[in-house]
Short mmCIF file of N, CA, C and O in Angstrom, two decimals:
data_model
loop_
_atom_site.label_atom_id
_atom_site.label_comp_id
_atom_site.label_asym_id
_atom_site.label_seq_id
_atom_site.Cartn_x
_atom_site.Cartn_y
_atom_site.Cartn_z
N ARG A 588 -14.83 -19.55 16.72
CA ARG A 588 -15.76 -19.49 15.62
C ARG A 588 -17.12 -20.06 16.02
O ARG A 588 -18.13 -19.58 15.55
N LEU A 589 -17.10 -21.08 16.85
CA LEU A 589 -18.35 -21.69 17.29
C LEU A 589 -19.19 -20.68 18.06
O LEU A 589 -20.40 -20.59 17.86
N GLN A 590 -18.53 -19.90 18.93
CA GLN A 590 -19.27 -18.89 19.68
C GLN A 590 -19.89 -17.86 18.75
O GLN A 590 -21.00 -17.42 18.96
N ARG A 591 -19.16 -17.49 17.70
CA ARG A 591 -19.69 -16.50 16.76
C ARG A 591 -20.90 -17.08 16.03
O ARG A 591 -21.90 -16.40 15.84
N GLN A 592 -20.83 -18.34 15.66
CA GLN A 592 -21.96 -18.98 14.98
C GLN A 592 -23.17 -19.07 15.89
O GLN A 592 -24.30 -19.00 15.43
N ARG A 593 -22.93 -19.21 17.18
CA ARG A 593 -24.04 -19.29 18.13
C ARG A 593 -24.55 -17.92 18.54
O ARG A 593 -25.50 -17.81 19.30
N GLY A 594 -23.91 -16.88 18.09
CA GLY A 594 -24.36 -15.52 18.41
C GLY A 594 -23.79 -14.98 19.70
O GLY A 594 -24.26 -13.96 20.20
N LEU A 595 -22.78 -15.61 20.26
CA LEU A 595 -22.16 -15.14 21.50
C LEU A 595 -21.00 -14.21 21.15
O LEU A 595 -19.84 -14.50 21.38
N LEU A 596 -21.36 -13.07 20.58
CA LEU A 596 -20.35 -12.21 19.98
C LEU A 596 -19.54 -11.40 20.97
O LEU A 596 -18.39 -11.09 20.72
N SER A 597 -20.11 -11.06 22.11
CA SER A 597 -19.33 -10.25 23.05
C SER A 597 -18.13 -11.03 23.56
O SER A 597 -17.05 -10.47 23.73
N SER A 598 -18.28 -12.33 23.78
CA SER A 598 -17.13 -13.12 24.23
C SER A 598 -16.12 -13.29 23.11
O SER A 598 -14.92 -13.35 23.34
N VAL A 599 -16.58 -13.35 21.87
CA VAL A 599 -15.67 -13.45 20.74
C VAL A 599 -14.81 -12.20 20.65
O VAL A 599 -13.59 -12.29 20.50
N VAL A 600 -15.43 -11.05 20.75
CA VAL A 600 -14.69 -9.78 20.67
C VAL A 600 -13.67 -9.71 21.80
O VAL A 600 -12.51 -9.34 21.59
N SER A 601 -14.07 -10.10 23.01
CA SER A 601 -13.16 -10.08 24.16
C SER A 601 -11.96 -10.99 23.92
O SER A 601 -10.82 -10.61 24.17
N GLU A 602 -12.22 -12.20 23.44
CA GLU A 602 -11.14 -13.15 23.20
C GLU A 602 -10.20 -12.68 22.11
O GLU A 602 -8.98 -12.82 22.21
N LEU A 603 -10.75 -12.10 21.05
CA LEU A 603 -9.91 -11.62 19.96
C LEU A 603 -9.06 -10.43 20.40
O LEU A 603 -7.88 -10.35 20.10
N ALA A 604 -9.67 -9.51 21.11
CA ALA A 604 -8.93 -8.35 21.61
C ALA A 604 -7.83 -8.80 22.57
O ALA A 604 -6.70 -8.28 22.53
N GLU A 605 -8.12 -9.79 23.40
CA GLU A 605 -7.13 -10.31 24.33
C GLU A 605 -5.98 -10.99 23.58
O GLU A 605 -4.81 -10.80 23.92
N ALA A 606 -6.31 -11.74 22.54
CA ALA A 606 -5.27 -12.41 21.74
C ALA A 606 -4.36 -11.38 21.09
O ALA A 606 -3.12 -11.54 21.06
N MET A 607 -4.94 -10.31 20.57
CA MET A 607 -4.13 -9.28 19.93
C MET A 607 -3.27 -8.54 20.95
O MET A 607 -2.11 -8.23 20.69
N ALA A 608 -3.82 -8.26 22.13
CA ALA A 608 -3.06 -7.59 23.18
C ALA A 608 -1.92 -8.48 23.66
O ALA A 608 -0.80 -7.99 23.91
N THR A 609 -2.17 -9.78 23.78
CA THR A 609 -1.14 -10.72 24.20
C THR A 609 -0.01 -10.76 23.18
O THR A 609 1.16 -10.78 23.53
N ALA A 610 -0.37 -10.75 21.90
CA ALA A 610 0.65 -10.74 20.84
C ALA A 610 1.50 -9.48 20.91
O ALA A 610 2.72 -9.53 20.75
N GLN A 611 0.86 -8.35 21.17
CA GLN A 611 1.60 -7.10 21.27
C GLN A 611 2.54 -7.13 22.48
O GLN A 611 3.69 -6.71 22.39
N ALA A 612 2.05 -7.65 23.60
CA ALA A 612 2.88 -7.72 24.81
C ALA A 612 4.05 -8.67 24.61
O ALA A 612 5.18 -8.38 25.00
N ALA A 613 3.80 -9.81 23.98
CA ALA A 613 4.86 -10.78 23.73
C ALA A 613 5.93 -10.19 22.82
O ALA A 613 7.12 -10.41 23.00
N ALA A 614 5.49 -9.43 21.85
CA ALA A 614 6.43 -8.80 20.92
C ALA A 614 7.29 -7.77 21.65
O ALA A 614 8.49 -7.66 21.39
N ALA A 615 6.69 -7.04 22.58
CA ALA A 615 7.44 -6.03 23.33
C ALA A 615 8.48 -6.69 24.23
O ALA A 615 9.59 -6.20 24.37
N VAL A 616 8.13 -7.83 24.83
CA VAL A 616 9.05 -8.55 25.69
C VAL A 616 10.19 -9.16 24.87
O VAL A 616 11.34 -9.17 25.29
N ALA A 617 9.87 -9.63 23.68
CA ALA A 617 10.87 -10.28 22.82
C ALA A 617 11.94 -9.32 22.34
O ALA A 617 13.06 -9.72 22.08
N GLN A 618 11.62 -8.04 22.23
CA GLN A 618 12.58 -7.06 21.74
C GLN A 618 12.67 -5.85 22.66
O GLN A 618 12.47 -4.73 22.23
N PRO A 619 12.99 -6.07 23.95
CA PRO A 619 12.97 -4.94 24.88
C PRO A 619 14.04 -3.89 24.64
O PRO A 619 13.85 -2.74 24.95
N THR A 620 15.18 -4.28 24.06
CA THR A 620 16.26 -3.31 23.89
C THR A 620 16.37 -2.81 22.46
O THR A 620 17.23 -2.00 22.16
N SER A 621 15.52 -3.27 21.61
CA SER A 621 15.60 -2.88 20.21
C SER A 621 15.14 -1.44 20.02
O SER A 621 14.13 -1.02 20.56
N SER A 622 15.89 -0.70 19.24
CA SER A 622 15.47 0.67 18.94
C SER A 622 14.55 0.69 17.73
O SER A 622 13.93 1.69 17.44
N PHE A 623 14.48 -0.45 17.03
CA PHE A 623 13.61 -0.56 15.86
C PHE A 623 12.32 -1.25 16.28
O PHE A 623 12.33 -2.35 16.82
N SER A 624 11.23 -0.58 16.06
CA SER A 624 9.93 -1.13 16.46
C SER A 624 9.25 -1.78 15.26
O SER A 624 8.98 -1.12 14.26
N VAL A 625 8.98 -3.06 15.38
CA VAL A 625 8.28 -3.80 14.34
C VAL A 625 6.81 -3.88 14.74
O VAL A 625 6.50 -4.27 15.86
N PRO A 626 5.91 -3.49 13.86
CA PRO A 626 4.48 -3.55 14.21
C PRO A 626 4.07 -4.96 14.61
O PRO A 626 4.59 -5.94 14.07
N PRO A 627 3.13 -5.11 15.56
CA PRO A 627 2.74 -6.43 16.04
C PRO A 627 2.17 -7.34 14.96
O PRO A 627 2.32 -8.54 15.03
N TYR A 628 1.56 -6.78 13.92
CA TYR A 628 1.00 -7.64 12.89
C TYR A 628 2.09 -8.31 12.06
O TYR A 628 1.85 -9.27 11.37
N VAL A 629 3.31 -7.80 12.12
CA VAL A 629 4.43 -8.44 11.44
C VAL A 629 5.09 -9.45 12.38
O VAL A 629 5.52 -10.51 11.97
N GLN A 630 5.14 -9.15 13.67
CA GLN A 630 5.78 -10.03 14.64
C GLN A 630 4.99 -11.33 14.84
O GLN A 630 5.58 -12.38 15.01
N LEU A 631 3.70 -11.26 14.84
CA LEU A 631 2.87 -12.43 15.11
C LEU A 631 2.86 -13.37 13.93
O LEU A 631 2.95 -14.56 14.08
N SER A 632 2.74 -12.94 12.81
CA SER A 632 2.64 -13.57 11.49
C SER A 632 1.53 -12.80 10.84
O SER A 632 0.43 -12.69 11.39
N PRO A 633 1.82 -12.21 9.74
CA PRO A 633 0.84 -11.33 9.11
C PRO A 633 -0.52 -11.98 8.89
O PRO A 633 -1.54 -11.38 9.18
N SER A 634 -0.52 -13.21 8.43
CA SER A 634 -1.81 -13.83 8.15
C SER A 634 -2.60 -14.08 9.42
O SER A 634 -3.82 -13.88 9.45
N ARG A 635 -1.93 -14.46 10.50
CA ARG A 635 -2.64 -14.69 11.77
C ARG A 635 -3.16 -13.37 12.35
O ARG A 635 -4.30 -13.29 12.80
N TRP A 636 -2.31 -12.36 12.34
CA TRP A 636 -2.72 -11.05 12.86
C TRP A 636 -3.92 -10.51 12.08
O TRP A 636 -4.91 -10.07 12.66
N LEU A 637 -3.81 -10.56 10.76
CA LEU A 637 -4.89 -10.04 9.93
C LEU A 637 -6.15 -10.89 10.06
O LEU A 637 -7.26 -10.37 9.97
N GLY A 638 -5.98 -12.18 10.30
CA GLY A 638 -7.14 -13.04 10.56
C GLY A 638 -7.87 -12.59 11.82
O GLY A 638 -9.11 -12.52 11.84
N LEU A 639 -7.11 -12.25 12.86
CA LEU A 639 -7.73 -11.72 14.10
C LEU A 639 -8.43 -10.39 13.83
O LEU A 639 -9.54 -10.15 14.31
N ARG A 640 -7.78 -9.53 13.06
CA ARG A 640 -8.36 -8.23 12.74
C ARG A 640 -9.69 -8.42 12.00
O ARG A 640 -10.68 -7.76 12.29
N LEU A 641 -9.72 -9.34 11.05
CA LEU A 641 -10.95 -9.59 10.29
C LEU A 641 -12.03 -10.22 11.16
O LEU A 641 -13.21 -9.91 10.99
N GLU A 642 -11.64 -11.08 12.09
CA GLU A 642 -12.62 -11.65 13.01
C GLU A 642 -13.28 -10.54 13.84
O GLU A 642 -14.49 -10.56 14.07
N LEU A 643 -12.46 -9.58 14.29
CA LEU A 643 -13.02 -8.44 15.04
C LEU A 643 -13.99 -7.64 14.18
O LEU A 643 -15.07 -7.25 14.62
N ALA A 644 -13.60 -7.39 12.93
CA ALA A 644 -14.47 -6.62 12.03
C ALA A 644 -15.77 -7.36 11.77
O ALA A 644 -16.85 -6.76 11.81
N GLU A 645 -15.68 -8.65 11.53
CA GLU A 645 -16.88 -9.45 11.25
C GLU A 645 -17.79 -9.55 12.48
O GLU A 645 -19.02 -9.50 12.36
N ALA A 646 -17.18 -9.66 13.66
CA ALA A 646 -17.98 -9.70 14.88
C ALA A 646 -18.69 -8.37 15.10
O ALA A 646 -19.87 -8.32 15.45
N ALA A 647 -17.99 -7.27 14.87
CA ALA A 647 -18.60 -5.95 15.01
C ALA A 647 -19.74 -5.79 14.01
O ALA A 647 -20.82 -5.28 14.36
N LEU A 648 -19.54 -6.23 12.79
CA LEU A 648 -20.58 -6.16 11.77
C LEU A 648 -21.80 -6.98 12.18
O LEU A 648 -22.94 -6.51 12.08
N ALA A 649 -21.57 -8.18 12.68
CA ALA A 649 -22.66 -9.05 13.11
C ALA A 649 -23.45 -8.44 14.27
O ALA A 649 -24.64 -8.69 14.41
N GLN A 650 -22.78 -7.64 15.10
CA GLN A 650 -23.43 -6.99 16.23
C GLN A 650 -24.08 -5.67 15.84
O GLN A 650 -24.69 -5.01 16.68
N GLY A 651 -23.90 -5.26 14.60
CA GLY A 651 -24.46 -3.98 14.17
C GLY A 651 -23.62 -2.80 14.58
O GLY A 651 -24.08 -1.66 14.51
N GLN A 652 -22.39 -3.04 15.01
CA GLN A 652 -21.48 -1.96 15.40
C GLN A 652 -20.70 -1.54 14.15
O GLN A 652 -19.54 -1.90 13.95
N LEU A 653 -21.38 -0.77 13.31
CA LEU A 653 -20.86 -0.48 11.98
C LEU A 653 -19.61 0.39 12.00
O LEU A 653 -18.69 0.18 11.20
N GLU A 654 -19.55 1.35 12.92
CA GLU A 654 -18.35 2.20 13.00
C GLU A 654 -17.16 1.40 13.49
O GLU A 654 -16.04 1.57 12.99
N ALA A 655 -17.39 0.50 14.45
CA ALA A 655 -16.30 -0.35 14.95
C ALA A 655 -15.80 -1.25 13.83
O ALA A 655 -14.59 -1.46 13.67
N CYS A 656 -16.72 -1.79 13.05
CA CYS A 656 -16.35 -2.62 11.91
C CYS A 656 -15.52 -1.81 10.92
O CYS A 656 -14.47 -2.27 10.46
N ASP A 657 -15.97 -0.62 10.60
CA ASP A 657 -15.25 0.25 9.67
C ASP A 657 -13.85 0.55 10.18
O ASP A 657 -12.88 0.53 9.41
N ASP A 658 -13.73 0.83 11.48
CA ASP A 658 -12.42 1.11 12.07
C ASP A 658 -11.48 -0.09 11.92
O ASP A 658 -10.31 0.07 11.56
N GLN A 659 -12.00 -1.29 12.21
CA GLN A 659 -11.18 -2.50 12.10
C GLN A 659 -10.76 -2.75 10.65
O GLN A 659 -9.63 -3.15 10.38
N LEU A 660 -11.68 -2.50 9.73
CA LEU A 660 -11.36 -2.70 8.31
C LEU A 660 -10.31 -1.70 7.84
O LEU A 660 -9.42 -2.05 7.04
N ALA A 661 -10.40 -0.47 8.31
CA ALA A 661 -9.41 0.55 7.92
C ALA A 661 -8.02 0.16 8.43
O ALA A 661 -7.03 0.22 7.68
N LEU A 662 -7.95 -0.27 9.69
CA LEU A 662 -6.67 -0.72 10.23
C LEU A 662 -6.17 -1.94 9.47
O LEU A 662 -4.99 -2.04 9.13
N GLY A 663 -7.08 -2.88 9.21
CA GLY A 663 -6.72 -4.09 8.50
C GLY A 663 -6.19 -3.80 7.10
O GLY A 663 -5.24 -4.43 6.64
N ALA A 664 -6.80 -2.85 6.42
CA ALA A 664 -6.35 -2.50 5.07
C ALA A 664 -4.92 -1.95 5.09
O ALA A 664 -4.09 -2.33 4.26
N THR A 665 -4.64 -1.11 6.06
CA THR A 665 -3.29 -0.56 6.20
C THR A 665 -2.30 -1.67 6.53
O THR A 665 -1.21 -1.74 5.95
N GLU A 666 -2.68 -2.55 7.45
CA GLU A 666 -1.79 -3.65 7.85
C GLU A 666 -1.59 -4.65 6.71
O GLU A 666 -0.48 -5.13 6.50
N ALA A 667 -2.65 -4.95 5.97
CA ALA A 667 -2.54 -5.90 4.86
C ALA A 667 -1.63 -5.35 3.77
O ALA A 667 -0.85 -6.09 3.17
N GLU A 668 -1.73 -4.05 3.54
CA GLU A 668 -0.86 -3.43 2.55
C GLU A 668 0.59 -3.49 3.00
O GLU A 668 1.48 -3.84 2.22
N ALA A 669 0.84 -3.20 4.28
CA ALA A 669 2.20 -3.24 4.80
C ALA A 669 2.76 -4.66 4.76
O ALA A 669 3.95 -4.86 4.49
N ALA A 670 1.91 -5.65 5.01
CA ALA A 670 2.34 -7.04 5.01
C ALA A 670 2.28 -7.67 3.62
O ALA A 670 2.69 -8.81 3.44
N ARG A 671 1.75 -6.92 2.66
CA ARG A 671 1.59 -7.40 1.28
C ARG A 671 0.80 -8.71 1.23
O ARG A 671 1.16 -9.65 0.53
N ASP A 672 -0.29 -8.73 1.98
CA ASP A 672 -1.14 -9.92 2.08
C ASP A 672 -2.37 -9.72 1.19
O ASP A 672 -3.33 -9.06 1.58
N THR A 673 -2.34 -10.30 0.01
CA THR A 673 -3.44 -10.11 -0.94
C THR A 673 -4.70 -10.86 -0.53
O THR A 673 -5.81 -10.42 -0.82
N VAL A 674 -4.54 -11.98 0.16
CA VAL A 674 -5.71 -12.74 0.61
C VAL A 674 -6.48 -11.91 1.64
O VAL A 674 -7.71 -11.78 1.56
N ALA A 675 -5.77 -11.34 2.61
CA ALA A 675 -6.42 -10.50 3.61
C ALA A 675 -7.03 -9.26 2.96
O ALA A 675 -8.14 -8.85 3.33
N THR A 676 -6.34 -8.69 1.99
CA THR A 676 -6.87 -7.52 1.29
C THR A 676 -8.20 -7.85 0.63
O THR A 676 -9.15 -7.08 0.68
N ARG A 677 -8.29 -9.03 0.02
CA ARG A 677 -9.54 -9.45 -0.62
C ARG A 677 -10.63 -9.68 0.42
O ARG A 677 -11.77 -9.29 0.21
N ARG A 678 -10.29 -10.29 1.54
CA ARG A 678 -11.29 -10.52 2.59
C ARG A 678 -11.78 -9.20 3.17
O ARG A 678 -12.95 -9.04 3.48
N ILE A 679 -10.87 -8.24 3.32
CA ILE A 679 -11.24 -6.92 3.82
C ILE A 679 -12.20 -6.26 2.84
O ILE A 679 -13.21 -5.68 3.24
N SER A 680 -11.89 -6.36 1.56
CA SER A 680 -12.75 -5.78 0.53
C SER A 680 -14.14 -6.41 0.55
O SER A 680 -15.16 -5.71 0.45
N LEU A 681 -14.19 -7.71 0.70
CA LEU A 681 -15.47 -8.40 0.76
C LEU A 681 -16.27 -7.96 2.00
O LEU A 681 -17.46 -7.66 1.91
N THR A 682 -15.61 -7.89 3.13
CA THR A 682 -16.28 -7.47 4.36
C THR A 682 -16.75 -6.02 4.26
O THR A 682 -17.83 -5.67 4.73
N ARG A 683 -15.95 -5.19 3.59
CA ARG A 683 -16.35 -3.78 3.41
C ARG A 683 -17.64 -3.69 2.58
O ARG A 683 -18.50 -2.87 2.85
N SER A 684 -17.79 -4.55 1.58
CA SER A 684 -19.02 -4.52 0.79
C SER A 684 -20.21 -4.96 1.64
O SER A 684 -21.31 -4.42 1.50
N MET A 685 -19.99 -5.89 2.55
CA MET A 685 -21.07 -6.29 3.47
C MET A 685 -21.41 -5.15 4.42
O MET A 685 -22.57 -4.94 4.75
N LEU A 686 -20.39 -4.39 4.81
CA LEU A 686 -20.61 -3.22 5.66
C LEU A 686 -21.45 -2.18 4.93
O LEU A 686 -22.38 -1.60 5.51
N LEU A 687 -21.14 -1.95 3.67
CA LEU A 687 -21.93 -0.98 2.88
C LEU A 687 -23.39 -1.40 2.83
O LEU A 687 -24.30 -0.57 2.98
N ALA A 688 -23.64 -2.68 2.63
CA ALA A 688 -25.01 -3.18 2.60
C ALA A 688 -25.69 -2.98 3.95
O ALA A 688 -26.84 -2.55 4.02
N ALA A 689 -24.96 -3.24 5.03
CA ALA A 689 -25.52 -3.07 6.37
C ALA A 689 -25.82 -1.60 6.67
O ALA A 689 -26.74 -1.29 7.43
N ARG A 690 -25.08 -0.70 6.07
CA ARG A 690 -25.31 0.74 6.24
C ARG A 690 -26.47 1.25 5.39
O ARG A 690 -26.78 2.43 5.42
N GLY A 691 -27.04 0.37 4.59
CA GLY A 691 -28.15 0.80 3.75
C GLY A 691 -27.68 1.42 2.45
O GLY A 691 -28.38 2.26 1.88
N GLU A 692 -26.51 1.01 1.99
CA GLU A 692 -25.96 1.51 0.73
C GLU A 692 -25.83 0.34 -0.26
O GLU A 692 -24.73 -0.10 -0.58
N PRO A 693 -26.97 -0.17 -0.76
CA PRO A 693 -26.91 -1.38 -1.58
C PRO A 693 -26.23 -1.19 -2.93
O PRO A 693 -25.54 -2.09 -3.41
N GLN A 694 -26.39 -0.03 -3.57
CA GLN A 694 -25.77 0.16 -4.89
C GLN A 694 -24.25 0.08 -4.83
O GLN A 694 -23.63 -0.64 -5.62
N PRO A 695 -23.59 0.81 -3.91
CA PRO A 695 -22.13 0.66 -3.81
C PRO A 695 -21.73 -0.76 -3.41
O PRO A 695 -20.71 -1.27 -3.87
N ALA A 696 -22.53 -1.40 -2.57
CA ALA A 696 -22.23 -2.77 -2.17
C ALA A 696 -22.30 -3.71 -3.36
O ALA A 696 -21.42 -4.56 -3.55
N VAL A 697 -23.31 -3.54 -4.20
CA VAL A 697 -23.46 -4.36 -5.41
C VAL A 697 -22.26 -4.13 -6.33
O VAL A 697 -21.65 -5.08 -6.84
N SER A 698 -21.90 -2.88 -6.53
CA SER A 698 -20.77 -2.55 -7.40
C SER A 698 -19.48 -3.20 -6.89
O SER A 698 -18.72 -3.81 -7.65
N ASP A 699 -19.23 -3.06 -5.58
CA ASP A 699 -18.03 -3.64 -4.99
C ASP A 699 -18.03 -5.17 -5.11
O ASP A 699 -17.00 -5.77 -5.41
N LEU A 700 -19.18 -5.78 -4.84
CA LEU A 700 -19.26 -7.24 -4.94
C LEU A 700 -19.04 -7.72 -6.38
O LEU A 700 -18.38 -8.73 -6.60
N GLU A 701 -19.60 -7.00 -7.33
CA GLU A 701 -19.39 -7.38 -8.74
C GLU A 701 -17.92 -7.30 -9.11
O GLU A 701 -17.38 -8.20 -9.76
N LYS A 702 -17.24 -6.23 -8.69
CA LYS A 702 -15.81 -6.09 -8.96
C LYS A 702 -15.02 -7.20 -8.26
O LYS A 702 -14.10 -7.77 -8.84
N TRP A 703 -15.39 -7.48 -7.02
CA TRP A 703 -14.70 -8.51 -6.24
C TRP A 703 -14.84 -9.86 -6.93
O TRP A 703 -13.86 -10.59 -7.10
N LEU A 704 -16.06 -10.20 -7.34
CA LEU A 704 -16.28 -11.48 -7.99
C LEU A 704 -15.57 -11.55 -9.35
O LEU A 704 -15.03 -12.60 -9.71
N ALA A 705 -15.56 -10.46 -10.09
CA ALA A 705 -14.91 -10.44 -11.40
C ALA A 705 -13.40 -10.65 -11.29
O ALA A 705 -12.78 -11.20 -12.19
N SER A 706 -12.83 -10.24 -10.18
CA SER A 706 -11.38 -10.37 -10.01
C SER A 706 -10.98 -11.69 -9.37
O SER A 706 -9.80 -11.93 -9.14
N THR A 707 -11.94 -12.54 -9.07
CA THR A 707 -11.64 -13.81 -8.42
C THR A 707 -11.26 -14.86 -9.44
O THR A 707 -12.03 -15.19 -10.32
N SER A 708 -10.05 -15.35 -9.31
CA SER A 708 -9.62 -16.48 -10.12
C SER A 708 -8.58 -17.24 -9.30
O SER A 708 -7.45 -16.83 -9.18
N SER A 709 -9.04 -18.32 -8.70
CA SER A 709 -8.15 -19.06 -7.82
C SER A 709 -8.58 -20.50 -7.71
O SER A 709 -9.75 -20.83 -7.88
N ASP A 710 -7.62 -21.34 -7.40
CA ASP A 710 -7.90 -22.74 -7.11
C ASP A 710 -8.03 -22.94 -5.60
O ASP A 710 -8.26 -24.04 -5.13
N ASP A 711 -7.86 -21.87 -4.83
CA ASP A 711 -7.95 -21.93 -3.39
C ASP A 711 -9.39 -22.20 -2.97
O ASP A 711 -10.29 -21.40 -3.26
N GLU A 712 -9.60 -23.32 -2.29
CA GLU A 712 -10.96 -23.73 -1.93
C GLU A 712 -11.65 -22.72 -1.02
O GLU A 712 -12.83 -22.42 -1.18
N ALA A 713 -10.90 -22.16 -0.06
CA ALA A 713 -11.49 -21.18 0.85
C ALA A 713 -11.95 -19.94 0.09
O ALA A 713 -13.03 -19.40 0.35
N LEU A 714 -11.14 -19.51 -0.86
CA LEU A 714 -11.50 -18.34 -1.65
C LEU A 714 -12.72 -18.63 -2.52
O LEU A 714 -13.60 -17.78 -2.69
N LEU A 715 -12.80 -19.82 -3.04
CA LEU A 715 -13.96 -20.19 -3.85
C LEU A 715 -15.23 -20.24 -3.00
O LEU A 715 -16.30 -19.83 -3.45
N ARG A 716 -15.12 -20.70 -1.76
CA ARG A 716 -16.28 -20.68 -0.85
C ARG A 716 -16.70 -19.25 -0.57
O ARG A 716 -17.89 -18.94 -0.56
N GLU A 717 -15.73 -18.37 -0.32
CA GLU A 717 -16.04 -16.96 -0.09
C GLU A 717 -16.69 -16.35 -1.33
O GLU A 717 -17.60 -15.54 -1.23
N SER A 718 -16.23 -16.76 -2.50
CA SER A 718 -16.81 -16.26 -3.75
C SER A 718 -18.27 -16.69 -3.88
O SER A 718 -19.11 -15.90 -4.30
N ALA A 719 -18.55 -17.92 -3.52
CA ALA A 719 -19.94 -18.41 -3.59
C ALA A 719 -20.81 -17.62 -2.61
O ALA A 719 -21.94 -17.23 -2.95
N ALA A 720 -20.30 -17.37 -1.41
CA ALA A 720 -21.06 -16.60 -0.42
C ALA A 720 -21.27 -15.16 -0.92
O ALA A 720 -22.35 -14.59 -0.75
N ALA A 721 -20.24 -14.59 -1.53
CA ALA A 721 -20.35 -13.23 -2.07
C ALA A 721 -21.37 -13.17 -3.19
O ALA A 721 -22.16 -12.23 -3.28
N ALA A 722 -21.38 -14.20 -4.04
CA ALA A 722 -22.35 -14.24 -5.13
C ALA A 722 -23.78 -14.33 -4.60
O ALA A 722 -24.69 -13.67 -5.11
N ALA A 723 -23.97 -15.12 -3.56
CA ALA A 723 -25.29 -15.22 -2.94
C ALA A 723 -25.70 -13.89 -2.33
O ALA A 723 -26.86 -13.46 -2.47
N HIS A 724 -24.77 -13.23 -1.67
CA HIS A 724 -25.07 -11.93 -1.06
C HIS A 724 -25.39 -10.90 -2.14
O HIS A 724 -26.31 -10.09 -1.99
N LEU A 725 -24.65 -10.95 -3.24
CA LEU A 725 -24.89 -10.04 -4.36
C LEU A 725 -26.29 -10.25 -4.92
O LEU A 725 -27.03 -9.29 -5.15
N SER A 726 -26.68 -11.49 -5.09
CA SER A 726 -28.03 -11.78 -5.60
C SER A 726 -29.10 -11.25 -4.66
O SER A 726 -30.08 -10.66 -5.11
N ALA A 727 -28.91 -11.45 -3.37
CA ALA A 727 -29.88 -10.95 -2.39
C ALA A 727 -29.97 -9.43 -2.43
O ALA A 727 -31.07 -8.86 -2.37
N LEU A 728 -28.83 -8.76 -2.56
CA LEU A 728 -28.82 -7.29 -2.63
C LEU A 728 -29.54 -6.81 -3.88
O LEU A 728 -30.31 -5.85 -3.83
N LYS A 729 -29.29 -7.47 -5.00
CA LYS A 729 -29.94 -7.06 -6.24
C LYS A 729 -31.46 -7.25 -6.15
O LYS A 729 -32.21 -6.42 -6.65
N LEU A 730 -31.89 -8.32 -5.50
CA LEU A 730 -33.33 -8.52 -5.30
C LEU A 730 -33.90 -7.42 -4.42
O LEU A 730 -35.01 -6.93 -4.65
N THR A 731 -33.15 -7.02 -3.40
CA THR A 731 -33.59 -5.98 -2.47
C THR A 731 -33.79 -4.64 -3.18
O THR A 731 -34.76 -3.94 -2.91
N ILE A 732 -32.87 -4.32 -4.10
CA ILE A 732 -32.98 -3.01 -4.76
C ILE A 732 -33.70 -3.12 -6.10
O ILE A 732 -33.81 -2.11 -6.81
N GLY A 733 -34.16 -4.31 -6.42
CA GLY A 733 -34.93 -4.46 -7.65
C GLY A 733 -34.10 -4.46 -8.91
O GLY A 733 -34.55 -4.00 -9.96
N GLY A 734 -32.86 -4.94 -8.82
CA GLY A 734 -32.00 -4.93 -10.00
C GLY A 734 -31.58 -6.28 -10.30
O GLY A 734 -31.00 -6.92 -10.92
#
């Protein structure tokens, strides 16, 4: 995270991709004779796997690699649904609204952020911090489009 904050994003992407590849390899070694294949995001721990997926998406977004970000979010959405991880689903939704803004689509981003904020009701401190950041981003977007 420190590297991402300092803007050293290429090393962050490399480390995250390596961590995910290592998890996949470890899972393959752990079940070499199994005829049933469990996706790596379930073998690692859904929340950890999805956290890595979101880190990749956020790093791609920060680098302006919008298609790569979109690809990671699409995979993450499928994986979060399979793992029934509502926290990751919410983070994916929030990141997708940031992606829309980065693509120059402020109206859909505003709409998504408003829906996201309206559905937030939690005592989870991390979620409340994300909500505050989303509210600030929403305000900035509304100022940008004059609404």
